[in-house]
Structures are given as structure tokens and as C-alpha cells.
């Protein structure tokens, strides 16, 4: 049962870079924690409540050591980061080394030894906190690329725990991963887990191959055999969304009327195309907008008929590559609108901002075609969100083959985001397909998203993790045999 007293020892501990709340300081100096509703917390909240759960993560600020507290029935354990650690661990090693490297080096990764030192220090702090919070024999679920050393560090402190790790972003092919001066450390870090989960089967295969080649452990299919007798399982667990909740929101009267209003404000175009992304160079925004502008320039589309709404949510604005990307997109949009727009008819309606969930649902409802063209993406939840909102079985999805979501959303208009002509063709095909064809594709995709929602994802992962063989059982059994 939920209480207001933070759990002293939890049976399920989630360790993620960020807490599911943001710390804000009011003008009178009082501190407030505001829920930042992410898919992860929606997925895990029910299991956390049933299992005396605790969530460990950074608050997003530099306020120093803060005591655990309870928010909406969840015990939250803040892990502090200093200004320098934010620069070196977070903006540096996580977002300027690992992020580009793991996304097919679409930007050049930077390697700095002091960044890795900071990554190690911060990972150790997370491991230490998790070790303090986890009950005897508890399950600890570590998330994402910022915390890849935590599983081994935690196992060293608490061999009784069952440890899972899930990577939300792609895991690169061996040729790219080998560039990392700390490649072996990262692999050994992950091998501290009992179960290492990825979005796609190919990522799990990359990991197992690297472990065999670089660390020299025996492997068979998705299992790694460690010299001490322990086994590590790798596997694909494609993440999803709260599809039922989102569909309900999309069906609501307020969202329906807002969707109509949006179309009206855009001059009731015949076609509304939509892109929604964090402003990130992996999302392929630049090439997508170029492809669209060429369709206008070629005369295949006309600004009197069509408008492209691009929402680009501000992201990692202190990182140089992100600042440069923002300038590049600003310039491109300015040029396209300057060259191709008419009075009251911009070619692209560009919004560098973030919106509440209701507004996102209204945008999804308003759009005839959703265009998602990342150069590489772990999953891409926006694709699934669009599909979940299209309860009338209409609309069309243009989707990059290089997004994890393409494995499940096979009925999307799949594109190679590096192929501008291919993207132009797919956008036109999606726009002009018959309602019957659109309905056929959308129904199939909706079925997949409804059946595989985020709750199914979390419970499947935790089920597999709970079936892994913990080390202490093995010790007990081998001592019994003696
Ligand atoms: C990483 C991986 C993987 C965006 N703008 C607004 C807003 N959003 C929401 C979307 C969606 C989420 O943010 C973005 O998720 P994505 O999956 O598209 O991309 P990443 O942020 O890169 O996420 C990715 C994911 O982790 C999960 O494992 O799929 O591959 O890169 O939910 O709707 N939400 C609101 N306002 C906005 O302006 N409310």
C-alpha cells in the first residue's frame, strides 16, 4: 500500500538517469517536485506500487544531496550531480561520446579521458545508492546508456540482487563500438546484469558478438557464459506506449475539437503533414524538410493545398552539436518559407517548443500523414503514438527503416532516410493512397500497437528477469552438492 514514508528497502528498484519528476524552486524559495510524465513511469508505476518500488535518478539540477521522498505513491531517491559532472558525465560522455557513436556516428563522437572518469564516478554513485535502497534479493532495473557501468558496480556491492539492464537507444555494430577506448569496461559493466535488454534483436546480437570477440567469454545464441558459472541473457524487448490511454485522449471531445481548430488555423489545407521530434541530429529533420521542399519546388505539391507542421522540442541545448543543428534547421526553414511560401501560406509551420500531451494528441488527430525519418532510432515512440490516435483507421505513416518501430509497423510507408527521392516518393504515395489502402495499413498497425503496449513491455521484461538464475541460488546449490 502507498504511504508517505520513503521505503527504506525496496523489492523493485528502477535506476534511470532522470527521476520522473523535475525539481522547481518557487519564488518564495520553497521546493516543488513536478511530475514529468514519461512512458517509463506510466509503464512501471503499477508494478512499482505492487512491489514496494523505489526510483533512483538525477533531479535535473545541482542542489546537492537530497533525502528520498514519496511522490504519488512512489519512493523517489535523488542522486546528485555537480555542475562539472553535468558537463562531463551527462553532456560530455553520455551525449557527445556515446549518443553519436551508438547512433551510427551520424555526428562525430568525441573521446575525452576526463569525461570517462566522470562517467565512472557518477555510475559508482548510482550503484552505491541502489545498493543502499535495494532489499535482500531485490530486483534492480537499470536504464540506458548513461548507466552502463552500474550493473557490474552494483553486483560487486550486492551479489544477492537480480539485476536487469535495458538500453533505450541502438547498440552499434562491432566495427563502430570498437572505436571506444573504454569498450571493454562498458561491456564488462553490462555483464554485471542477469538480463541485458535491447529494442531490436540485431542490437542483442551485436552485444553478444562483441562480448565474445572483445572479452573472450563463451556465448551461445543470446546467452553469455561467464567463467564464474554465472549466465547473462541478452534479448530484444521493443518498448511501447500507453496505447489505450492515448487513444482515449484522442477520442475526447476537447482533443477532437482542438484538432479541427488546428486545421482551421492552418487555413484548412487539403493535406496536413506532421513531424514531431526532439531537436536531435539523429531524427533526420533536415533531410525530411528538404525532401518536402523539393516536392513543392517540383510542383508535385502546392502550398495552397498542403502544409508541413514540424514540432521540434528543445533538447540538450548546451551541447554544441545541438546548437549548430538548431541554427541549420532555422536557416533551412527560413529559406524554404522565403522561397516557396505565400502570404498566409507558409510551406512549413515550424514550432521550436514543447506542448502538453493533449495538444500532441490533437496534432496527431489533425495530421493526414505523419513523417518520421530518423537516420537511426532505438524505437521512436512518436510513430506508435500517431498510430494509437488514429482510431478512425485513417491517416498514413511514413517511417524510416532505421527506427526500431519499423520492425513492428511493417505497414507504414517505409523509407531510407538518406534517399531524398525515395522519401519524396513515399510521401506522395502516402498522401494519395486510397482510403481503403490507408485503412488496411492503419488497422494492421493499430492492432500491433494496441496488443503490445508499454505495460506488456514492462511485465514481459520483468518476467524474463525474474526467471534468470540468480547467483546466490547457484552458490546455495553448489554448496549443497558438496
Ligand atoms: C529515446 C530513444 C526510444 C516530444 N515532444 C513533446 C513530447 N514528446 C514525447 C513524444 C514521445 C517522446 O517525447 C519522444 O520519444 P521518442 O521515442 O520519439 O524519442 P527519444 O526522446 O529520442 O527517446 C527512442 C525512447 O527513448 C524510448 O525507449 O523510443 O528511440 O531515442 O513520447 O510524444 N511530449 C509532449 N510535448 C512535446 O512537445 N507532451
JSON list of C-alpha atoms in Angstrom, two decimals, residues 266-271 292 296 301-307 340-346:
[
{"chain": "A", "resi": 266, "resn": "UNK", "atom": "CA", "xyz": [-3.65, 26.48, -40.90]},
{"chain": "A", "resi": 267, "resn": "UNK", "atom": "CA", "xyz": [-6.25, 27.53, -43.49]},
{"chain": "A", "resi": 268, "resn": "UNK", "atom": "CA", "xyz": [-7.95, 24.12, -43.74]},
{"chain": "A", "resi": 269, "resn": "UNK", "atom": "CA", "xyz": [-5.38, 22.67, -46.10]},
{"chain": "A", "resi": 270, "resn": "UNK", "atom": "CA", "xyz": [-6.24, 19.61, -48.12]},
{"chain": "A", "resi": 271, "resn": "UNK", "atom": "CA", "xyz": [-3.19, 17.90, -46.69]},
{"chain": "A", "resi": 292, "resn": "UNK", "atom": "CA", "xyz": [9.26, 18.15, -48.71]},
{"chain": "A", "resi": 296, "resn": "UNK", "atom": "CA", "xyz": [6.77, 21.90, -53.62]},
{"chain": "A", "resi": 301, "resn": "UNK", "atom": "CA", "xyz": [2.57, 19.70, -54.17]},
{"chain": "A", "resi": 302, "resn": "UNK", "atom": "CA", "xyz": [1.31, 23.25, -53.79]},
{"chain": "A", "resi": 303, "resn": "UNK", "atom": "CA", "xyz": [1.37, 25.43, -50.67]},
{"chain": "A", "resi": 304, "resn": "UNK", "atom": "CA", "xyz": [-2.29, 26.25, -51.35]},
{"chain": "A", "resi": 305, "resn": "UNK", "atom": "CA", "xyz": [-3.09, 22.56, -50.72]},
{"chain": "A", "resi": 306, "resn": "UNK", "atom": "CA", "xyz": [-0.51, 21.32, -48.27]},
{"chain": "A", "resi": 307, "resn": "UNK", "atom": "CA", "xyz": [1.34, 22.39, -45.14]},
{"chain": "A", "resi": 340, "resn": "UNK", "atom": "CA", "xyz": [8.11, 28.77, -51.55]},
{"chain": "A", "resi": 341, "resn": "UNK", "atom": "CA", "xyz": [5.60, 30.25, -49.08]},
{"chain": "A", "resi": 342, "resn": "UNK", "atom": "CA", "xyz": [2.84, 32.68, -49.94]},
{"chain": "A", "resi": 343, "resn": "UNK", "atom": "CA", "xyz": [1.03, 35.24, -47.81]},
{"chain": "A", "resi": 344, "resn": "UNK", "atom": "CA", "xyz": [-0.80, 33.30, -45.10]},
{"chain": "A", "resi": 345, "resn": "UNK", "atom": "CA", "xyz": [0.52, 30.03, -46.59]},
{"chain": "A", "resi": 346, "resn": "UNK", "atom": "CA", "xyz": [3.88, 29.04, -45.17]}
]
